[in-house]
PDB file of C-alpha atoms in Angstrom:
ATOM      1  CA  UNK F   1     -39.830  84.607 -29.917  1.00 46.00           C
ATOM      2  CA  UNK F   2     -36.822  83.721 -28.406  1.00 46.00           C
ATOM      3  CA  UNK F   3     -38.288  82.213 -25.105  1.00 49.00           C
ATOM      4  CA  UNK F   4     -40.826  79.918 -26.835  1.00 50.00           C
ATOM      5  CA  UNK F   5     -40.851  76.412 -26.134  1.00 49.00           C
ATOM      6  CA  UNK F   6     -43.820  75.108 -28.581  1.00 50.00           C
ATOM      7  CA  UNK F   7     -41.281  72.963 -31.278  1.00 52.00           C
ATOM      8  CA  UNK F   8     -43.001  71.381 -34.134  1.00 53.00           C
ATOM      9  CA  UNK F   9     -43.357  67.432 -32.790  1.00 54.00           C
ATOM     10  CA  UNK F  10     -40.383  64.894 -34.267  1.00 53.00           C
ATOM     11  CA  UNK F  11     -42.193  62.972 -37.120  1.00 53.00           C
ATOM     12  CA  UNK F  12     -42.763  59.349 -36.035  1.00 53.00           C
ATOM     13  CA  UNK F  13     -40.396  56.325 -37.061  1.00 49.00           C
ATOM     14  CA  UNK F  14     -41.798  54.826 -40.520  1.00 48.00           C
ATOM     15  CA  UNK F  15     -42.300  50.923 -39.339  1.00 47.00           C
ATOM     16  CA  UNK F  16     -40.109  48.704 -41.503  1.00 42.00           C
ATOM     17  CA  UNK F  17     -42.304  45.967 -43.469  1.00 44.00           C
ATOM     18  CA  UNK F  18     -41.683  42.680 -45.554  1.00 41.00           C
ATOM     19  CA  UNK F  19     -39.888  43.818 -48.698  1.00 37.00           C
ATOM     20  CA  UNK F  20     -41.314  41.023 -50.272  1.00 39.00           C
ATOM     21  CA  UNK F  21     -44.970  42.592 -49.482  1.00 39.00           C
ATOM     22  CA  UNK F  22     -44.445  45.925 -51.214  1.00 37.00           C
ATOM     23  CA  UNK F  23     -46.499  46.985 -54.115  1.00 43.00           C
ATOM     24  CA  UNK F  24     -43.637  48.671 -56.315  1.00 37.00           C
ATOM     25  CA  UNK F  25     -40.120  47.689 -57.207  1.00 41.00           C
ATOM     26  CA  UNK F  26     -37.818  49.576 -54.480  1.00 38.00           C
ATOM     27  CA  UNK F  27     -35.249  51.459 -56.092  1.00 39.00           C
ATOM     28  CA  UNK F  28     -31.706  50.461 -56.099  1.00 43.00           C
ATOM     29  CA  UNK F  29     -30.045  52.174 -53.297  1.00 39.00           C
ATOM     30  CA  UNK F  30     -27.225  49.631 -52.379  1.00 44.00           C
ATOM     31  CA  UNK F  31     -23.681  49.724 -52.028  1.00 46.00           C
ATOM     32  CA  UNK F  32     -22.291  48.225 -55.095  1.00 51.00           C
ATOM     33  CA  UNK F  33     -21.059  44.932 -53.642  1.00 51.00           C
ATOM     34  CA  UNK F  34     -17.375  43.693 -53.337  1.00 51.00           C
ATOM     35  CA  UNK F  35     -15.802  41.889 -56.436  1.00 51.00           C
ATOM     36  CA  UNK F  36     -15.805  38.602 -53.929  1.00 50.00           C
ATOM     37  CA  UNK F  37     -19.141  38.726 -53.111  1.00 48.00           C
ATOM     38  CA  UNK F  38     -20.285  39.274 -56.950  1.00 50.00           C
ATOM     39  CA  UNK F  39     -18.395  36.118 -57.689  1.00 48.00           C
ATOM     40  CA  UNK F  40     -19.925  34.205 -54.875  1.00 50.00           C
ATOM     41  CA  UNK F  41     -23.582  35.269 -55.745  1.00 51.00           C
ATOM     42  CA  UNK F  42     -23.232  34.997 -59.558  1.00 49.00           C
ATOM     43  CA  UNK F  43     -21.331  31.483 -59.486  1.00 47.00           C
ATOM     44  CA  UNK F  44     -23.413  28.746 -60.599  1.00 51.00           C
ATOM     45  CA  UNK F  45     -24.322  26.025 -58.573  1.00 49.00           C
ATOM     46  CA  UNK F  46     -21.958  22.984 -58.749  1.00 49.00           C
ATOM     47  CA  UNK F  47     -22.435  19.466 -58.838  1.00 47.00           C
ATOM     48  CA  UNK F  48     -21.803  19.638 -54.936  1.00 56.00           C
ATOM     49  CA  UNK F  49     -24.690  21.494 -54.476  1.00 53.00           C
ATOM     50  CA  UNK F  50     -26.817  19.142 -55.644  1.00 58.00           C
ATOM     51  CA  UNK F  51     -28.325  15.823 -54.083  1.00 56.00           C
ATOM     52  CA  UNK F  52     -26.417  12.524 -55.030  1.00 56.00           C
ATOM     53  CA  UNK F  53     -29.430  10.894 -56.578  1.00 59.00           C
ATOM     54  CA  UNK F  54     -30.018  13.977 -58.658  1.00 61.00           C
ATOM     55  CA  UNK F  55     -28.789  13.650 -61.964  1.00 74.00           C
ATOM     56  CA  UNK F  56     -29.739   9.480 -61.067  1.00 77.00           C
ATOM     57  CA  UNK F  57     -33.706  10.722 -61.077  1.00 81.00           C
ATOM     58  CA  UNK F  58     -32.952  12.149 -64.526  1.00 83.00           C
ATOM     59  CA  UNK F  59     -31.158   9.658 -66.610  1.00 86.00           C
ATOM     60  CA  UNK F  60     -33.796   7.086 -65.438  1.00 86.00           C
ATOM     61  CA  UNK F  61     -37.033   9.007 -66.456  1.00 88.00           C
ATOM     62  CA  UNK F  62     -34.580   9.847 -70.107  1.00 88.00           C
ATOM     63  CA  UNK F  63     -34.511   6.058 -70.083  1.00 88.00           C
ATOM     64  CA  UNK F  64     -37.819   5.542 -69.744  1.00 87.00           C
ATOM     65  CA  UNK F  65     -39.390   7.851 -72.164  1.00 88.00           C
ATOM     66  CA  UNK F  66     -36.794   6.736 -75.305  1.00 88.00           C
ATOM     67  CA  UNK F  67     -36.407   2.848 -74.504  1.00 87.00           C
ATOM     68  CA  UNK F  68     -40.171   2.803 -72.656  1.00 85.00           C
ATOM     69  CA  UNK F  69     -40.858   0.535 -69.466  1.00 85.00           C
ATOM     70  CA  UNK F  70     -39.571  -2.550 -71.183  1.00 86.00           C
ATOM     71  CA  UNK F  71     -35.859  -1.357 -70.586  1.00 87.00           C
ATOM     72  CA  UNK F  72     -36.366  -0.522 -66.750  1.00 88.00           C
ATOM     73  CA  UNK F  73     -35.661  -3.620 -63.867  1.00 89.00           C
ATOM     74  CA  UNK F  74     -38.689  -3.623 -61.512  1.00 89.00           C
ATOM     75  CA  UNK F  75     -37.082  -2.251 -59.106  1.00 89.00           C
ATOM     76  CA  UNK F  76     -35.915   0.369 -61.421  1.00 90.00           C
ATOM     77  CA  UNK F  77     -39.907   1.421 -62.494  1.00 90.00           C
ATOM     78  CA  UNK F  78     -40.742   1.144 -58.516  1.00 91.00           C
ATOM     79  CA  UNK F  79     -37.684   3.519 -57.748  1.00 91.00           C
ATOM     80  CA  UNK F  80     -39.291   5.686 -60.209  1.00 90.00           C
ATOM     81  CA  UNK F  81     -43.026   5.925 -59.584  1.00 90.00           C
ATOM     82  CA  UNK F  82     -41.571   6.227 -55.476  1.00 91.00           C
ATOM     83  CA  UNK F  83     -40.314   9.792 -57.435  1.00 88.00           C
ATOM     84  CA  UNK F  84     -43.848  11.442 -56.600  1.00 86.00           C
ATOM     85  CA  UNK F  85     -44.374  10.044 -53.082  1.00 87.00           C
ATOM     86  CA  UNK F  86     -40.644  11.139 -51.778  1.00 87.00           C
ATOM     87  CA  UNK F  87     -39.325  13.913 -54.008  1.00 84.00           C
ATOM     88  CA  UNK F  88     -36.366  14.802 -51.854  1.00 79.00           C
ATOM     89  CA  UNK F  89     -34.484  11.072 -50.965  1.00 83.00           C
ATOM     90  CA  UNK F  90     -33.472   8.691 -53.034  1.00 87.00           C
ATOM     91  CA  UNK F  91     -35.941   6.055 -53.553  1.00 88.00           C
ATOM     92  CA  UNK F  92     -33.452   3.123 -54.940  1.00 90.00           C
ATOM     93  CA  UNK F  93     -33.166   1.656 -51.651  1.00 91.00           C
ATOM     94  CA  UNK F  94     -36.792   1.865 -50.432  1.00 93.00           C
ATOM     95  CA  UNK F  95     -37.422   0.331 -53.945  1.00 92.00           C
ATOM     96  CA  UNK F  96     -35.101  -2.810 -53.572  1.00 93.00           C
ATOM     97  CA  UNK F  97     -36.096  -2.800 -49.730  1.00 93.00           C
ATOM     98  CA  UNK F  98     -40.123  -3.757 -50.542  1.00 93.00           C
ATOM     99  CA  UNK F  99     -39.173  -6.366 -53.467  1.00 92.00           C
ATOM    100  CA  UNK F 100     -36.697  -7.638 -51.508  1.00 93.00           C
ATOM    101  CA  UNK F 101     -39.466  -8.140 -49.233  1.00 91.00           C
ATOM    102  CA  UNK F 102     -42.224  -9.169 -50.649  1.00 89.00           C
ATOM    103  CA  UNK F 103     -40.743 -10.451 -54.009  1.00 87.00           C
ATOM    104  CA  UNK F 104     -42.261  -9.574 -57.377  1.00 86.00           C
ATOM    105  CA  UNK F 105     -44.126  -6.084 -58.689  1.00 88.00           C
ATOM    106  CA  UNK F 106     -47.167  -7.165 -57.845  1.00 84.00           C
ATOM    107  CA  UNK F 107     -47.069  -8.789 -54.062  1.00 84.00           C
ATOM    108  CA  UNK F 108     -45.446  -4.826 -53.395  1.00 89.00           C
ATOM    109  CA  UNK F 109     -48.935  -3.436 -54.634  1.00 88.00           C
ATOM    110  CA  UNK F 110     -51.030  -6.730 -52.962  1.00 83.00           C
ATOM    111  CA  UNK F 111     -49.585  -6.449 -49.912  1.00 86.00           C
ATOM    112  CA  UNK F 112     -51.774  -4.800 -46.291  1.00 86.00           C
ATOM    113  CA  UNK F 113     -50.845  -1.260 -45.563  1.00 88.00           C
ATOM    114  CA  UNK F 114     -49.671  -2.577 -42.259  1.00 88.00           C
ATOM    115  CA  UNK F 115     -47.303  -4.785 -43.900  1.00 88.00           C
ATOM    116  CA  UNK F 116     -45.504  -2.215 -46.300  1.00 91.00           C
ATOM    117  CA  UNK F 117     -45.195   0.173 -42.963  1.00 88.00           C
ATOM    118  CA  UNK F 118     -42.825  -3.070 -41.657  1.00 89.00           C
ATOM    119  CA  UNK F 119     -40.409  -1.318 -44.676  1.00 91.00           C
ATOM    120  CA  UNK F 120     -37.943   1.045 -43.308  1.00 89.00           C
ATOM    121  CA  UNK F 121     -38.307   4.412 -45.303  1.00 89.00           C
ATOM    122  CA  UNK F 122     -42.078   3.085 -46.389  1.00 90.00           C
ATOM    123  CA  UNK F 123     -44.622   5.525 -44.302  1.00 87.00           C
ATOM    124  CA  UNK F 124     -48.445   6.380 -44.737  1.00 89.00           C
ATOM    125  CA  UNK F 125     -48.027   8.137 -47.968  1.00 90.00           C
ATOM    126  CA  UNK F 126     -45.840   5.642 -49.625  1.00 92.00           C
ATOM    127  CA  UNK F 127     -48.674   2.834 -48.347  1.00 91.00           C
ATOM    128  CA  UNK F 128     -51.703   4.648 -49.480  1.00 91.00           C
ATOM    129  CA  UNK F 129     -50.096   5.590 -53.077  1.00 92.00           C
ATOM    130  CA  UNK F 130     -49.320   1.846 -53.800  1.00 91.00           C
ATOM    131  CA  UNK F 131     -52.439   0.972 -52.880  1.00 89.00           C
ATOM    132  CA  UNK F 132     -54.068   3.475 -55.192  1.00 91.00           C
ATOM    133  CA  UNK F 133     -51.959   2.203 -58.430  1.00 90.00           C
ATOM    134  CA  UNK F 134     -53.660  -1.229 -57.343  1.00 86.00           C
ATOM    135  CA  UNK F 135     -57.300   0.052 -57.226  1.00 86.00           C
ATOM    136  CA  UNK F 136     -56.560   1.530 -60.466  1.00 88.00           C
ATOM    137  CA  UNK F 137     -55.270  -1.332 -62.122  1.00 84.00           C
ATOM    138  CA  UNK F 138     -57.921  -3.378 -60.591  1.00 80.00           C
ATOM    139  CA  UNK F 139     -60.407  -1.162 -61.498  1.00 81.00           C
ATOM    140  CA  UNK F 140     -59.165  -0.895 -65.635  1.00 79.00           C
ATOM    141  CA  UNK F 141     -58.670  -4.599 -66.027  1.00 73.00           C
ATOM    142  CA  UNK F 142     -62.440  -5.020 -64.588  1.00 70.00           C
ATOM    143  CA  UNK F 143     -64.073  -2.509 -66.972  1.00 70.00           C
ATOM    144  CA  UNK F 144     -62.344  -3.620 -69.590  1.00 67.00           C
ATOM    145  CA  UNK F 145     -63.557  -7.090 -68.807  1.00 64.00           C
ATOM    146  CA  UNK F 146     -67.110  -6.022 -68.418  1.00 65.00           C
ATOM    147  CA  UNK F 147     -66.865  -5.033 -72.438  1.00 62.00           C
ATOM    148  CA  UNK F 148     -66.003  -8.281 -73.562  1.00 63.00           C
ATOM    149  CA  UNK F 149     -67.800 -11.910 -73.000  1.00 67.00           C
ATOM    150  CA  UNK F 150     -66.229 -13.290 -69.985  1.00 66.00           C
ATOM    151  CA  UNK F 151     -65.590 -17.455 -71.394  1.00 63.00           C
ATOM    152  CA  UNK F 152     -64.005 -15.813 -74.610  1.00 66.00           C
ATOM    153  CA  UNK F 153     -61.286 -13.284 -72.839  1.00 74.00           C
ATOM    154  CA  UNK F 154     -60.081 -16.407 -70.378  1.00 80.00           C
ATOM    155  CA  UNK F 155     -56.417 -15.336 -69.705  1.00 80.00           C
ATOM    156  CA  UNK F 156     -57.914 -12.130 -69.362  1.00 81.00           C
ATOM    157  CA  UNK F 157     -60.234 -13.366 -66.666  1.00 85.00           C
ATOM    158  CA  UNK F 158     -57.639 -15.047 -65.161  1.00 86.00           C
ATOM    159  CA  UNK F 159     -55.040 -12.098 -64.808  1.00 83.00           C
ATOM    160  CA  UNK F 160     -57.959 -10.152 -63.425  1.00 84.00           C
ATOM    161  CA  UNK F 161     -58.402 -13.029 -60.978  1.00 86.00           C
ATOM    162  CA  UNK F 162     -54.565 -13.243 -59.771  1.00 86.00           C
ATOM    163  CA  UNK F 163     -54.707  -9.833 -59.504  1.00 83.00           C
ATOM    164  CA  UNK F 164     -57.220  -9.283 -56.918  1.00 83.00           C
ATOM    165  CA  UNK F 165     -56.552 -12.496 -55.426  1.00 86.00           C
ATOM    166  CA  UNK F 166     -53.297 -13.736 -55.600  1.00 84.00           C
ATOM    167  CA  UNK F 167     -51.528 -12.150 -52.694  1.00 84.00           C
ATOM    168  CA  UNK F 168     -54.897 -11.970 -50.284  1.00 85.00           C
ATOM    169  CA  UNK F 169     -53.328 -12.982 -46.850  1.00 84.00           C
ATOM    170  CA  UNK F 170     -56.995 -14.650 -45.907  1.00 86.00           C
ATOM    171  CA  UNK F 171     -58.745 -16.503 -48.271  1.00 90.00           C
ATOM    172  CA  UNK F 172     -61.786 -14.710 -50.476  1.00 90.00           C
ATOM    173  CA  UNK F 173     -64.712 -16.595 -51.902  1.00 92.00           C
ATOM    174  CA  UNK F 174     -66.045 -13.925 -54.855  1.00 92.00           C
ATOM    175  CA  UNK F 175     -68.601 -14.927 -57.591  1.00 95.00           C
ATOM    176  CA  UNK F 176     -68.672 -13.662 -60.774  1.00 94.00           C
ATOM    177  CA  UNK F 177     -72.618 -13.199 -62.315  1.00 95.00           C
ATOM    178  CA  UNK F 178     -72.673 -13.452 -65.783  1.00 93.00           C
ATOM    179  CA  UNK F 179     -75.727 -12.724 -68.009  1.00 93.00           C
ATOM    180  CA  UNK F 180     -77.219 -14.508 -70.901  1.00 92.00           C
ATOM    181  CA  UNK F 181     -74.387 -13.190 -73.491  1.00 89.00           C
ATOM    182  CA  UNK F 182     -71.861 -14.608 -71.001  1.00 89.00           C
ATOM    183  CA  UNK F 183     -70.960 -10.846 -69.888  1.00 88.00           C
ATOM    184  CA  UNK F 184     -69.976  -9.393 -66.509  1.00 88.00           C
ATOM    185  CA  UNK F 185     -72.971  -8.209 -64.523  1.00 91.00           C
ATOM    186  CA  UNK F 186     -71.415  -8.213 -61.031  1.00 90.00           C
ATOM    187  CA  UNK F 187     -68.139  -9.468 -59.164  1.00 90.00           C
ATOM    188  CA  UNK F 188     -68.642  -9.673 -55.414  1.00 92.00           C
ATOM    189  CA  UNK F 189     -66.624 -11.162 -52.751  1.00 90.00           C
ATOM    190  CA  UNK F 190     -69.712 -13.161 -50.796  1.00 89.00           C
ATOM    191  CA  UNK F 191     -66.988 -14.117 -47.670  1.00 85.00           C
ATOM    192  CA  UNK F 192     -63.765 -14.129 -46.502  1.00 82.00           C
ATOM    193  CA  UNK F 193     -62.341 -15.946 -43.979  1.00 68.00           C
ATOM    194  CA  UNK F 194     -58.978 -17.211 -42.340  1.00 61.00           C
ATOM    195  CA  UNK F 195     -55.689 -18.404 -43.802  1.00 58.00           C
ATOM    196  CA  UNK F 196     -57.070 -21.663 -45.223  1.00 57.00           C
ATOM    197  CA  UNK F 197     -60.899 -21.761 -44.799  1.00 61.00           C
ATOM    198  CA  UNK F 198     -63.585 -19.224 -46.672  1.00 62.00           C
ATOM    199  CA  UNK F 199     -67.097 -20.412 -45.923  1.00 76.00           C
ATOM    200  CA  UNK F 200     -69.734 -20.082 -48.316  1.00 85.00           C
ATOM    201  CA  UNK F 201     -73.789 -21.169 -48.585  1.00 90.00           C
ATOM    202  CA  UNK F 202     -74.875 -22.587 -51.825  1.00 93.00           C
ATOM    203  CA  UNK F 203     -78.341 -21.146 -50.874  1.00 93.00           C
ATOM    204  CA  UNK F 204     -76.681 -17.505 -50.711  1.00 93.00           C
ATOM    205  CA  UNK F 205     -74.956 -18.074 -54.359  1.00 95.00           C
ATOM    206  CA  UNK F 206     -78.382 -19.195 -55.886  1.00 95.00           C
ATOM    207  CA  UNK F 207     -79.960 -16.276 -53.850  1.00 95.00           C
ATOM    208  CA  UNK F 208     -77.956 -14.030 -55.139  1.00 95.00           C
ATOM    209  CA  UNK F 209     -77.818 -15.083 -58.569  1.00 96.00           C
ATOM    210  CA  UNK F 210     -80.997 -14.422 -59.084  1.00 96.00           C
ATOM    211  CA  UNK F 211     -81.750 -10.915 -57.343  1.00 96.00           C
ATOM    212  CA  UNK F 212     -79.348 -10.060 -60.561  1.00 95.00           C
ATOM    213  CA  UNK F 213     -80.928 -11.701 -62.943  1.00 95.00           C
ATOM    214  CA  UNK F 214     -77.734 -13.879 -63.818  1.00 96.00           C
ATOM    215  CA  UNK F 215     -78.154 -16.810 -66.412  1.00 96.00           C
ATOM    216  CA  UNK F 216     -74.363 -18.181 -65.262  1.00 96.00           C
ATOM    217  CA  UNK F 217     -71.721 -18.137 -62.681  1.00 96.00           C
ATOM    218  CA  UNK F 218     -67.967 -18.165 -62.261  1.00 95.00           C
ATOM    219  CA  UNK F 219     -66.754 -19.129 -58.857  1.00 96.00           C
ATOM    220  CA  UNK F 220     -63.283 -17.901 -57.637  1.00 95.00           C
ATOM    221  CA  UNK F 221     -61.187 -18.768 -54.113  1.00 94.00           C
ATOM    222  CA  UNK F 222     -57.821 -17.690 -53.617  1.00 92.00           C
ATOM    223  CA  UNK F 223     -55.502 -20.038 -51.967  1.00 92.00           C
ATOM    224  CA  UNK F 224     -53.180 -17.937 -49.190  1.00 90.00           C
ATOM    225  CA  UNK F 225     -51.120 -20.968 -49.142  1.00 88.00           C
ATOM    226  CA  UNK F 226     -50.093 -20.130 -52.959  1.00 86.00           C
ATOM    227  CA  UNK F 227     -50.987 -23.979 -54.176  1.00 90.00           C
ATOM    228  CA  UNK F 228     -54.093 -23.387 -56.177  1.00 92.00           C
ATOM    229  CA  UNK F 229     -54.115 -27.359 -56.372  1.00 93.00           C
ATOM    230  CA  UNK F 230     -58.175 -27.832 -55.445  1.00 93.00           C
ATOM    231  CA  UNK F 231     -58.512 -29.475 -52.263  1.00 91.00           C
ATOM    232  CA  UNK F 232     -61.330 -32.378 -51.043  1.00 92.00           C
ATOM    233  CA  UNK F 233     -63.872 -29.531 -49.375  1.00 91.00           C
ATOM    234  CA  UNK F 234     -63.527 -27.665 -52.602  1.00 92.00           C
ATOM    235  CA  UNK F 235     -64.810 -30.195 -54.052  1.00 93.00           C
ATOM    236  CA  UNK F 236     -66.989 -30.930 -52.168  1.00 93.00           C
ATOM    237  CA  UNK F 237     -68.449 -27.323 -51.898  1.00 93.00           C
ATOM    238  CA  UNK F 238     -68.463 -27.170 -55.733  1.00 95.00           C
ATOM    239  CA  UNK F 239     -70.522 -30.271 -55.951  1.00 95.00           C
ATOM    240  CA  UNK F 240     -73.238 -28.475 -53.406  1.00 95.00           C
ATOM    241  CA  UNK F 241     -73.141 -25.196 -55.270  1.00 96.00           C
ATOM    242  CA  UNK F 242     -73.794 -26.387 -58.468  1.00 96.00           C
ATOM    243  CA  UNK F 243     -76.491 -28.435 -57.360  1.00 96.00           C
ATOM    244  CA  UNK F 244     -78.198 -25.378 -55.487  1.00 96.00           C
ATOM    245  CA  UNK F 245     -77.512 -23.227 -58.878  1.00 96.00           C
ATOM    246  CA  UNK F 246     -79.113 -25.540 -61.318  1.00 96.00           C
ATOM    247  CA  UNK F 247     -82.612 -25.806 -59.231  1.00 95.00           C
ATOM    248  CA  UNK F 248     -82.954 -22.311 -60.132  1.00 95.00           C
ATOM    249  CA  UNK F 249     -81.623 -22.528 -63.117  1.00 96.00           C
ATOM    250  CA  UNK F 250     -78.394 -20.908 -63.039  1.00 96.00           C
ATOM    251  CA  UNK F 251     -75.509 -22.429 -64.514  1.00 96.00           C
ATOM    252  CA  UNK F 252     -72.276 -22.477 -63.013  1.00 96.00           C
ATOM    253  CA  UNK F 253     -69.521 -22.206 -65.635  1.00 95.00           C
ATOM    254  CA  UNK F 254     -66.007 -23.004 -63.849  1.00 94.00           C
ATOM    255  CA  UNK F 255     -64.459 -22.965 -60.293  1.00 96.00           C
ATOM    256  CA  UNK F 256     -61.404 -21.119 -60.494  1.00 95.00           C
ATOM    257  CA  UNK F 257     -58.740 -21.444 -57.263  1.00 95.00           C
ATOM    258  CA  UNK F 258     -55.980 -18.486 -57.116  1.00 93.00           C
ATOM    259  CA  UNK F 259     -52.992 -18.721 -55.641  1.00 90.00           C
ATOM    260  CA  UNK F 260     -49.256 -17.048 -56.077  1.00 86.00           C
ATOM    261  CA  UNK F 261     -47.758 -19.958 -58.205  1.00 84.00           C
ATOM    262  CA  UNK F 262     -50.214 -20.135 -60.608  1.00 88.00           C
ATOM    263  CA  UNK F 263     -54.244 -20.945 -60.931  1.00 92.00           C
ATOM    264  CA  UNK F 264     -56.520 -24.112 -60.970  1.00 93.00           C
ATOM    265  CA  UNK F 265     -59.775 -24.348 -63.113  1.00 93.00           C
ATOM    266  CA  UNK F 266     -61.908 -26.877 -62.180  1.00 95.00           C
ATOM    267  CA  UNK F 267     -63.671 -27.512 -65.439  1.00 92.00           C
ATOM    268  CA  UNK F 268     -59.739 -28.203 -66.888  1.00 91.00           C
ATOM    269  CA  UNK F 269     -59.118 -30.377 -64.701  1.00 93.00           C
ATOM    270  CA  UNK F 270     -62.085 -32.520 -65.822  1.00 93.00           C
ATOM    271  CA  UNK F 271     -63.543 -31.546 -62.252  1.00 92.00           C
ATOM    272  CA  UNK F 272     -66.494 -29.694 -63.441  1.00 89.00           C
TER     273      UNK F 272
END
């Protein structure tokens, strides 16, 4: 009817959505592009595009897997473990920057979190994954040490020992309990004290010696100093030690002193 004003309603606006959230391939409805902006989408990326250290990152991991480790500067094996902890900045500088700092491989792992922060470029992550490569290391030298008799794998001991202790800002007083067969039963750190003093009771060495059953002993100090040259109260301590071990019948084996130039054993230098 010509005066009827009832119209069928509009349909409603479809709402647009995330193409990247549809369920089927949309089909391809798009004006063919311009032969400029073919060119510009298909061109491949050039050397421009890509970070400086780029093509750096790859020649050094080629180098490592044909020539192995052996061919790599330690700065060079730093800059490319740092490869996991900052994937997107070159890690040469923050790599020179922390041995520059605290000079060899190892005083970089030793070294407090607090200390590595000091490092420009070094933040939380870069501190806590150094300090896991040392617990690991730590942690493999030690079990491998607790398969073998400890007097017979010496320089093992004593690169356990350096490593642990070495680069300790405070100095550490640890005992090693041995059992009958001269093997590793426990390594604990019984105190730890300031730059230059660790005290220690002969009483709590015997004590402890036997709650574990241990036939011998191996004591270790660390020197922050870096002298492991023994001095007159570690002697002296020694003296009272070995004393308190032997009345319960504990024997203690060698007094080993740590420091970063080297390491002192007290029953080499005739002192034991």
């Amino acid at each position: 009817m010509a005066g009827r004003s009832d119209k069928p309603g509009k349909p409603a606006t479809p709402r647009v959505e995330d193409s990247e959230l549809f369920p089927f391939k949309l089909d391809d409805i798009s004006v063919e592009p311009s032969p400029t902006k073919r060119a510009r989408r298909s061109a491949p990326a050039t050397s421009r595009d890509k970070p400086h250290y780029h093509d750096h990152r790859a020649r050094l991991r080629q180098r490592f897997s044909e020539a192995g480790p052996a061919a790599l500067a330690e700065y060079e094996l730093l800059e490319l473990y740092l490869f996991r902890t900052i994937p997107r900045q070159d890690t040469k500088p923050l790599a020179k920057a922390l041995l520059a700092k605290f000079g060899t491989l190892d005083a970089v792992l030793a070294a407090p979190v607090q200390r590595i922060a000091e490092v420009s470029g070094a933040g939380p992550a870069v501190a806590q994954d150094l300090k896991i490569v040392q617990a690991l290391l730590e942690r493999a030298s030690k079990a491998e040490l607790k398969q073998r008799t400890v007097v017979s794998s010496w320089s093992q001991l004593l690169n356990y020992c350096r490593m642990s202790m070495a680069h300790e800002p405070r100095e550490q007083f640890r005992v090693l309990f041995l059992d009958v067969k001269n093997q590793l039963i426990a390594d604990e750190i019984l105190n730890e004290g300031t730059i230059d003093h660790a005290p220690v009771y002969p009483r709590e060495v015997a004590r402890r010696a036997l709650e574990l059953s241990a036939a011998a002993v191996i004591l270790v100090h660390n020197h922050p100093s870096g002298d492991p040259k023994p001095s007159a109260a570690d002697l002296a301590i020694t003296r009272e030690i070995v004393a308190a071990a032997n009345a319960v019948g504990v024997k203690v084996h060698d007094h080993l002193v740590i420091g970063r130039n080297g390491a002192e054993s007290f029953k080499s230098l005739g002192l034991l």
